[in-house]
XYZ file of C-alpha atoms in Angstrom:
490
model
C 0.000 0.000 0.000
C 3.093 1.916 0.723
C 4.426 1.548 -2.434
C 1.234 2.143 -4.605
C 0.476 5.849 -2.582
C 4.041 6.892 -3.632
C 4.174 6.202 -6.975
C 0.648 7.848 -7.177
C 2.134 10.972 -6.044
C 5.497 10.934 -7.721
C 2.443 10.921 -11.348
C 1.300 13.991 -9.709
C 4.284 15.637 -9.356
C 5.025 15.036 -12.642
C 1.916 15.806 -14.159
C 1.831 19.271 -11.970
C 5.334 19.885 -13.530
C 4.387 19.259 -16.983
C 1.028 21.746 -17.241
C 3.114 24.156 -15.255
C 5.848 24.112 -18.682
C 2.724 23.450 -20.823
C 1.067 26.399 -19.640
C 4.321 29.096 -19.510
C 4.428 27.885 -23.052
C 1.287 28.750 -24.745
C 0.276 31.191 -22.443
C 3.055 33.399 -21.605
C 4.857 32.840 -25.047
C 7.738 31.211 -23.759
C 9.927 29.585 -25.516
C 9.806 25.298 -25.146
C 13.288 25.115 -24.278
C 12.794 27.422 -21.548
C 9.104 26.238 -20.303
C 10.894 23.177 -19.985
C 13.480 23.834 -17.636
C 11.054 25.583 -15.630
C 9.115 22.684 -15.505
C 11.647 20.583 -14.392
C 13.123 23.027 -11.765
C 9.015 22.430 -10.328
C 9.145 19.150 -10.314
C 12.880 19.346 -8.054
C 11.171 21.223 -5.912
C 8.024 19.338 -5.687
C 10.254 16.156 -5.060
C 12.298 17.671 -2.116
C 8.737 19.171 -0.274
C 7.991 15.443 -0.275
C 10.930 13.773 1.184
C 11.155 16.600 3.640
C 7.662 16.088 4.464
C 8.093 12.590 4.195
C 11.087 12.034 6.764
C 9.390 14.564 9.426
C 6.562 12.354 9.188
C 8.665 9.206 9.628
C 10.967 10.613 12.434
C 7.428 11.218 14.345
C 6.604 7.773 13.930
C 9.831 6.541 15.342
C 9.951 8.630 18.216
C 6.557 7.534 19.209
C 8.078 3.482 18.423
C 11.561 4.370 20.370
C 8.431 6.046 23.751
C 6.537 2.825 23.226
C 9.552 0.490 23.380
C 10.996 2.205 26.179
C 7.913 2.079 28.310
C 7.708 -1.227 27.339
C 11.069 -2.165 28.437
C 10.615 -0.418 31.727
C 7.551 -2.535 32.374
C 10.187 -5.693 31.500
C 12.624 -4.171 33.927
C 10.148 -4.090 36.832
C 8.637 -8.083 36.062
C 12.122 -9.275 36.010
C 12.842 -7.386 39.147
C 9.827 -8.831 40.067
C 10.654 -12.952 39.402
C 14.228 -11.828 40.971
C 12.402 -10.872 44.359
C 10.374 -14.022 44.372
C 13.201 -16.666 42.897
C 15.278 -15.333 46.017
C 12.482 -16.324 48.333
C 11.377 -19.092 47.382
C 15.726 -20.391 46.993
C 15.545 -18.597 50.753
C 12.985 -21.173 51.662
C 14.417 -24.157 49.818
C 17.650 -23.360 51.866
C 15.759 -22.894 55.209
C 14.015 -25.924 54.621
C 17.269 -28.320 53.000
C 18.896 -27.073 56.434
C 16.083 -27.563 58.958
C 15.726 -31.338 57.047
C 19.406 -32.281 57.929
C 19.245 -31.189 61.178
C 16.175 -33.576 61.665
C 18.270 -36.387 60.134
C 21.070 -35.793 62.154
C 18.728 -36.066 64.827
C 17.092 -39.597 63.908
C 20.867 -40.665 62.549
C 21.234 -39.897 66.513
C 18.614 -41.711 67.637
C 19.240 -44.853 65.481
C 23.108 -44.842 66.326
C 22.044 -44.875 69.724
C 19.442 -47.400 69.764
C 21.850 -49.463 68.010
C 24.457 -49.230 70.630
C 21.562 -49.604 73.786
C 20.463 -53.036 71.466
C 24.133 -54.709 71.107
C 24.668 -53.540 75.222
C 21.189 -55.504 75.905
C 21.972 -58.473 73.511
C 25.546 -58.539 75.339
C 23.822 -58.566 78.571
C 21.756 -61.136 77.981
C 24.451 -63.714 76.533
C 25.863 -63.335 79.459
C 22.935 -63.824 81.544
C 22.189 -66.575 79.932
C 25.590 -68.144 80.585
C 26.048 -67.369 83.448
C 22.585 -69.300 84.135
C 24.060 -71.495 82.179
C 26.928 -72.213 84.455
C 24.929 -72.437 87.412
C 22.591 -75.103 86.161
C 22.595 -78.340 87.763
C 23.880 -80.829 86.403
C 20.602 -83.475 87.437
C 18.138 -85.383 85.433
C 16.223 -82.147 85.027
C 18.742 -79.876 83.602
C 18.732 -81.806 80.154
C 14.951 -81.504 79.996
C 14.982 -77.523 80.743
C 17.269 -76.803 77.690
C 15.664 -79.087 75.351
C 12.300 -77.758 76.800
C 12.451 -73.869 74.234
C 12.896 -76.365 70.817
C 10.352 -78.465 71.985
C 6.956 -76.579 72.154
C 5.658 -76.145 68.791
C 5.737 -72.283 68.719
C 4.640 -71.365 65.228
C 5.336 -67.648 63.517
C 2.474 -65.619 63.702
C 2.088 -65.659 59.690
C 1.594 -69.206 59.997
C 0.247 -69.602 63.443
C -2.652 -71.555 61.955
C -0.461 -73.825 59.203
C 0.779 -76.208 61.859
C -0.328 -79.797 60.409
C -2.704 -81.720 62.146
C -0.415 -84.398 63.562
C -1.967 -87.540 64.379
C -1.044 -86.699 68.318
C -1.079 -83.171 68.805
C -0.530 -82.890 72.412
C 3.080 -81.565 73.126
C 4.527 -85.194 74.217
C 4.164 -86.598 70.865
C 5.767 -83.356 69.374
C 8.452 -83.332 71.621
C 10.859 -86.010 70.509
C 9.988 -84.817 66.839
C 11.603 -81.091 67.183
C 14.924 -83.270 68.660
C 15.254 -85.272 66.254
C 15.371 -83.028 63.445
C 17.769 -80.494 65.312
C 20.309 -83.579 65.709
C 19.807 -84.984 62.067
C 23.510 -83.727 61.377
C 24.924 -84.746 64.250
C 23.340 -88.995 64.126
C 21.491 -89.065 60.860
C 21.261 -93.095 61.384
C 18.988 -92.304 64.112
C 16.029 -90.222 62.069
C 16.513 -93.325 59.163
C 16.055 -95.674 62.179
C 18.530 -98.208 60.970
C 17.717 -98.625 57.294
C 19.435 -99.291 54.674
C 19.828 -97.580 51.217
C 17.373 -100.540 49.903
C 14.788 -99.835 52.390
C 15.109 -96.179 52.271
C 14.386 -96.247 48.394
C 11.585 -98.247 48.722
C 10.029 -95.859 51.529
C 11.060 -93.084 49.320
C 8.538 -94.106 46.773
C 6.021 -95.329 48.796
C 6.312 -92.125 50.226
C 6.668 -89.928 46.881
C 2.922 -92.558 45.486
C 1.374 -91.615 48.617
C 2.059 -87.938 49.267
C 4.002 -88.261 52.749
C 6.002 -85.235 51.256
C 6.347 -82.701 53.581
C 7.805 -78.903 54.055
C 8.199 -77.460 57.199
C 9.455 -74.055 57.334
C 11.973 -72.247 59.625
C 12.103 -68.759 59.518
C 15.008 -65.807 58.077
C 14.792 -62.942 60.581
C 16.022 -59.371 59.841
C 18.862 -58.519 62.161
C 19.109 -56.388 64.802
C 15.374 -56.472 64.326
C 14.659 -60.290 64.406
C 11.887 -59.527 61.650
C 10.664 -62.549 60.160
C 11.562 -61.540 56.313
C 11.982 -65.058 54.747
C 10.920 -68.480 55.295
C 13.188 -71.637 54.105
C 11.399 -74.570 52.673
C 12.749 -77.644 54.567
C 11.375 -80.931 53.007
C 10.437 -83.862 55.212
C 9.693 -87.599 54.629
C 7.481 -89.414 56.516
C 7.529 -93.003 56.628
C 4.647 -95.979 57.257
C 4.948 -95.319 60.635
C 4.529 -91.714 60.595
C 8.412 -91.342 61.686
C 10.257 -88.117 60.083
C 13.168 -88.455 57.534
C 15.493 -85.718 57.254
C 15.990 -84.692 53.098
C 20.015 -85.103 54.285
C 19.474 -88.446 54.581
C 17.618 -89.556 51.208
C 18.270 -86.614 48.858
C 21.589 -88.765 47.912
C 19.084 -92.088 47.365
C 16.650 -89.983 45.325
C 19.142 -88.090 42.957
C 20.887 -91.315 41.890
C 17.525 -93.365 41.732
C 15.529 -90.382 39.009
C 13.514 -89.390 41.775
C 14.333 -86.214 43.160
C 12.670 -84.162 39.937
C 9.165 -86.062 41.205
C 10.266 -84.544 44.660
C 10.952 -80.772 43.726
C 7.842 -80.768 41.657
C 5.776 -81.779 44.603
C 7.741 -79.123 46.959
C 7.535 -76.327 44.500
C 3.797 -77.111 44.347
C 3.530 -76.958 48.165
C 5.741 -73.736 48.333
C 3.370 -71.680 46.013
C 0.608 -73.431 48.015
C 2.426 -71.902 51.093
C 3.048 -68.645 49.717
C 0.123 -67.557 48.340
C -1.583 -68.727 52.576
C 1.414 -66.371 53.795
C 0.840 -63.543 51.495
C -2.660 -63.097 52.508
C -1.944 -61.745 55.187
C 1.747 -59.841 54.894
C 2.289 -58.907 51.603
C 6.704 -58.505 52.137
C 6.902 -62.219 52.929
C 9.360 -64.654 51.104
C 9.926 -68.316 50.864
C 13.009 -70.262 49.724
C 12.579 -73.410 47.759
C 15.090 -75.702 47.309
C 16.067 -77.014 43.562
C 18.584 -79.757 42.813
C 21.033 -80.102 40.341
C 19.408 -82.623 38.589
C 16.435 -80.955 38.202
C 17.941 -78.392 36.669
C 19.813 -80.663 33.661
C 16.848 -82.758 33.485
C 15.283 -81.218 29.839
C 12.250 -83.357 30.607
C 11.593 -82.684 34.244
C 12.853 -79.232 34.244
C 10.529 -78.431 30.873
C 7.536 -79.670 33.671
C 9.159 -77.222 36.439
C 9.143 -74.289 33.912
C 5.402 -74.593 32.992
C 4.867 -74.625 36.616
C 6.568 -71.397 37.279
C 5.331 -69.846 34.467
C 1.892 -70.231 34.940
C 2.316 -68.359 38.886
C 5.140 -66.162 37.252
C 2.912 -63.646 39.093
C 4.931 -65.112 42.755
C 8.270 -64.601 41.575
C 9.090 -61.538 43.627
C 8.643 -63.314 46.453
C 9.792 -67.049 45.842
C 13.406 -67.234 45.619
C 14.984 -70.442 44.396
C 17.832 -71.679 45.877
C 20.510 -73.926 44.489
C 24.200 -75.369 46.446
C 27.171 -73.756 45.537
C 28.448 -76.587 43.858
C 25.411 -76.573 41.873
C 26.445 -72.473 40.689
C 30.434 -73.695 40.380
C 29.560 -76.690 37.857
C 26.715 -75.423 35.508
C 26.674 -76.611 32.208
C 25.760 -75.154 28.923
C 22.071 -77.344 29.859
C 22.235 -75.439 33.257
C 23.191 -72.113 32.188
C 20.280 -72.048 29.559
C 17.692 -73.181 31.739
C 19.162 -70.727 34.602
C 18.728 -67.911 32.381
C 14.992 -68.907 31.479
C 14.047 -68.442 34.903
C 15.860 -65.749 35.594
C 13.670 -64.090 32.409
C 10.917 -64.824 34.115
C 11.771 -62.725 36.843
C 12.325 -65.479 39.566
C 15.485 -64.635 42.075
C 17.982 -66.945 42.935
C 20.013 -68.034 45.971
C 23.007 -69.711 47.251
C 23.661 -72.426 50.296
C 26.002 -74.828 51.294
C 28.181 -72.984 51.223
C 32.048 -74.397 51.748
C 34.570 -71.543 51.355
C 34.400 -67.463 50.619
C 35.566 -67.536 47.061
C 32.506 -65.559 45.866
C 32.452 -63.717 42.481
C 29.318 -61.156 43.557
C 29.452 -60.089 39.554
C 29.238 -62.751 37.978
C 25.966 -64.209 40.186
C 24.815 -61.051 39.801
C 24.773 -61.263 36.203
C 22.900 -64.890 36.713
C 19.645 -63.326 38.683
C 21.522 -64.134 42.437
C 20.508 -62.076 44.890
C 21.482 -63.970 48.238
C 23.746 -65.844 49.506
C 23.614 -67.906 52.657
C 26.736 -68.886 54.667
C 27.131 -70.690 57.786
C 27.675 -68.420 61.047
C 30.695 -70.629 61.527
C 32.636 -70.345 58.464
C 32.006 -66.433 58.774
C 33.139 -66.015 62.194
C 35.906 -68.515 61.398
C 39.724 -66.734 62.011
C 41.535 -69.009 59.069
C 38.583 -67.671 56.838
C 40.549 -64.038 56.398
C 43.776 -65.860 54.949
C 42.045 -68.436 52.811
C 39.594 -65.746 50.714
C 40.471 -62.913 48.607
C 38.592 -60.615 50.992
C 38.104 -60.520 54.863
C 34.720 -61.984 55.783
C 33.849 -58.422 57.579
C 34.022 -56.993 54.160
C 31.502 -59.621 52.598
C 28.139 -58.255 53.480
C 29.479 -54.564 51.572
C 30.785 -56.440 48.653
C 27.687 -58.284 47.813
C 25.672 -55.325 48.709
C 27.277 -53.250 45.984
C 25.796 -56.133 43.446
C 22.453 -56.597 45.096
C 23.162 -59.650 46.823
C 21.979 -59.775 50.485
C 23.988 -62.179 52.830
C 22.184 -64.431 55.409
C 24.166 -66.108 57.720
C 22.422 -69.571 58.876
C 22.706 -72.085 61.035
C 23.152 -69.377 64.557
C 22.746 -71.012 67.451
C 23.967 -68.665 70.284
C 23.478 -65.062 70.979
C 27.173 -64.795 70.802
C 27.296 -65.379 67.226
C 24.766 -62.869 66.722
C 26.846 -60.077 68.348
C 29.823 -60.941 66.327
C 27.790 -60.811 62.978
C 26.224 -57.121 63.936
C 29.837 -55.647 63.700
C 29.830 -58.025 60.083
C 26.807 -55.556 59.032
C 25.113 -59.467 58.475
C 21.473 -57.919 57.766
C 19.814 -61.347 57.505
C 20.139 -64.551 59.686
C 18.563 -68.210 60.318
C 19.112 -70.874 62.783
C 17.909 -72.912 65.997
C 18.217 -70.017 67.866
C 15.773 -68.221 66.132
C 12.997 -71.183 65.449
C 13.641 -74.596 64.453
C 12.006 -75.835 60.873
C 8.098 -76.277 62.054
C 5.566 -77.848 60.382
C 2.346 -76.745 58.446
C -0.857 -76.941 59.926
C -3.359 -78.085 56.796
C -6.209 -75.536 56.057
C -9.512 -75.888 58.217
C -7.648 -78.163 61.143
C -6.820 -74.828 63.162
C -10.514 -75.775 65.027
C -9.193 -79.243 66.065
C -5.733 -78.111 68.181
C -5.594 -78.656 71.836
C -5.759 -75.968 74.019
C -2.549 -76.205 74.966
C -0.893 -76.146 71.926
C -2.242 -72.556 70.874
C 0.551 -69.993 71.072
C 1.406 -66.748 70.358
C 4.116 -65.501 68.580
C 5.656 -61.483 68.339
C 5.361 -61.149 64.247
C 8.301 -58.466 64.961
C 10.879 -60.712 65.764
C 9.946 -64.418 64.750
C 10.091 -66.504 67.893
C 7.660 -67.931 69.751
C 6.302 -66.529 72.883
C 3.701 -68.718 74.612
C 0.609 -66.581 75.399
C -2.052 -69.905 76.303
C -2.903 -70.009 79.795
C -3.379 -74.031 79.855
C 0.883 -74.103 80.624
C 1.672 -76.924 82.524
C 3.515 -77.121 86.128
C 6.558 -78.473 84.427
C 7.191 -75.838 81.958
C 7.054 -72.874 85.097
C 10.833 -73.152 85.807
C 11.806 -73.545 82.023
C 14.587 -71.364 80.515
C 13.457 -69.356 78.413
C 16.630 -68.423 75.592
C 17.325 -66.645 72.538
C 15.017 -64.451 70.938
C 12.312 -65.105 73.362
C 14.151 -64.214 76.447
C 14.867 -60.777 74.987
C 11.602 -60.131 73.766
C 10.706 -60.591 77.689
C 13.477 -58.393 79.207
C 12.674 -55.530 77.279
């Protein structure tokens, strides 16, 4: 539009020009020559009035722009001065509030540190108590029976308070030479097997295997200084025509080398998801450990049947952890390895036990879906451990923590052991003196216990508490150790 108005006037100009020479011509008498130059010496003029007129009007225009912009940059000024004010305060507050939230962790890092230190003084306290009680104790016909008297009572977790199995005697006489004889299975294994042989054994094996006398008991993993029940380990039992218990350390050998230990991991992984899914109605955080052999694993046949299993209740596998030997992990095959890795694509977790000797790669189980590793008490708290291993057992718990391996140290018998593993930073631990292996209580037999075999148990730290008021004269000057003891002092 710009362009169109000036060339309209720059035709005027000239046309003004032109009648002006037109007009000195024929009126005036002028010469053309000379009506020309006039004519031309209009349209110079004409041409200059415009661009003067023209840049006076323009320099209006930008001086009203340059006010505009300058107001407008003013107003910019004050907004950013504006966000400036209210970025410091709000940065004022962040700080205010970043320091007043490290002074309240300071506080509760405090607190813990100190509760720590009042929990390791108590645990100390009562060790010794309970050796010096220890010392003191007769050494009579009753003495025996008072320390045998905390494994015997069948004191079930309070997650499975009402899975203990309906024994055919449920009174606490019959269950009291049971709980023995499973706590000295290591020590006289002849004794549980009651004299058979390997030929007899077999054949109970698979009497027992046709008939379903297959079964898991579990003892519980407690957190530690907590004593938290976290985990529960799978222990499989056999139980024979007469009803008498069979340790698996006695016909696990007998049932690998006859082909019959994948018919007895299918049957325990069945009862463990059975298990699991009871437990995890009511706590949501609880785990079990189930027990796989070797064989099992290179079987193509059986372990095809395990893998349908566990993929059809692939929906557990954050909570069931399958556990293998260590001899198992240090003798895979290319078999092994493959089927390994299809579980651990299924998302189940793995761990380790039996274990013989610190020479752990953390990486490399890592990379294989391991995330714990259990280790006997014993070999960690062993001196000769530190010179045999490429790194001090103290050290262990850190190491496999920086893979995502948690360490569990089993088979703890004495509070002693239990002190020594705090300063290991051992979060996890199992063992007699925690609760032996106990068994499961079928569904809808809860209404059929005796009175006085209903007991409480603190679901905080895993042992059992008696709480039934049907206690009998005997049990009045029983010891009461471990766990228990100081649930009760504090």
């Amino acid at each position: 539009m710009i362009r169109i108005s000036t060339i309209f006037i720059a035709i005027c100009m000239v046309l003004v020009a032109a009648s002006l020479g037109l007009l000195l011509y024929a009126v005036a008498g002028i010469s053309g020559t000379e009506s020309a130059i006039v004519a031309l010496t209009a349209l110079t003029f004409l041409i200059l009035y415009n661009a003067v007129s023209m840049r006076l009007r323009d320099r209006s225009d930008v001086g009203g722009q340059i006010a505009d912009l300058s107001r407008g940059t003013a107003d910019l000024a004050r907004q950013v001065a504006e966000f400036g004010r209210r970025l410091a305060t709000i940065e004022a507050r962040i700080a205010s509030s970043n320091s007043a939230n490290s002074d309240r962790i300071q506080s509760v890092v405090g607190e813990i540190n100190e509760l720590g230190g009042l929990v390791r003084q108590l645990a100390t306290t009562v060790s010794a108590h309970e050796d010096l009680m220890a010392g003191n104790a007769p050494v009579s016909g009753p003495a025996p029976v008072a320390r045998q008297e905390p494994d015997a009572p069948l004191d079930l977790m309070a997650t499975f308070e009402e899975e203990r199995p309906a024994a055919p005697a449920p009174a606490p006489p019959p269950m009291r030479p049971a709980a023995p004889a499973i706590q000295t299975q290591t020590a006289n294994p002849v004794q549980t097997a009651n004299g058979r042989n390997q030929t007899q054994l077999l054949a109970t094996l698979r009497n027992a295997i046709d008939e379903n006398r297959i079964d898991i008991f579990l003892q519980p993993m407690v957190s530690l200084p907590q004593r938290k029940v976290r985990f529960y380990e799978a222990v499989t039992r056999l139980r024979d025509e007469r009803d008498q218990l069979v340790a698996a350390e006695e016909f696990i050998s007998i049932a690998e080398a006859s082909g019959l230990i994948g018919r007895i991991d299918n049957m325990v992984m069945l009862r463990c998801v059975q298990v699991l899914r009871r437990l995890m109605v009511r706590n949501k955080e609880v785990g079990v450990f189930c027990n796989v052999a070797a064989s099992t694993l290179g079987n193509s046949t059986t372990f095809a049947q395990y893998l349908d299993f566990l993929e059809a209740n692939r929906a557990l596998a954050p909570s069931l952890v399958l556990e293998f030997k260590q001899s198992t992990f240090r003798n895979l095959g290319p078999a092994e390895t493959e089927n390994l890795a299809a579980l651990a694509q299924r998302g189940f977790r793995f761990s380790i036990d039996h274990v013989t000797d610190l020479r752990i790669e953390p990486r490399e189980l890592a990379d294989r879906g391991v995330r714990f590793i259990k280790v006997p008490a014993s070999l960690l708290l062993d001196p000769r451990q530190a010179s045999a291993s490429d790194i001090h057992p103290s050290d262990l718990s850190d190491l496999l923590g920086r893979f995502g391996i948690d360490l569990i140290a089993e088979r703890i018998e004495g509070e002693r052991a239990v002190i020594d593993l705090l300063d290991y930073d051992v979060r996890f631990g199992q063992g007699f003196l925690f609760a032996p292996p106990r068994p499961l209580r079928p569904e809808g037999s809860s209404a059929t216990a005796a009175p006085n075999q209903a007991q409480d148990i603190q679901g905080s730290n895993g042992s059992g508490i008696s709480s039934s008021g049907a206690t009998s004269a005997a049990s009045a000057p029983q010891r009461v150790t471990g766990n228990a003891a100081l649930a009760r002092r504090i």
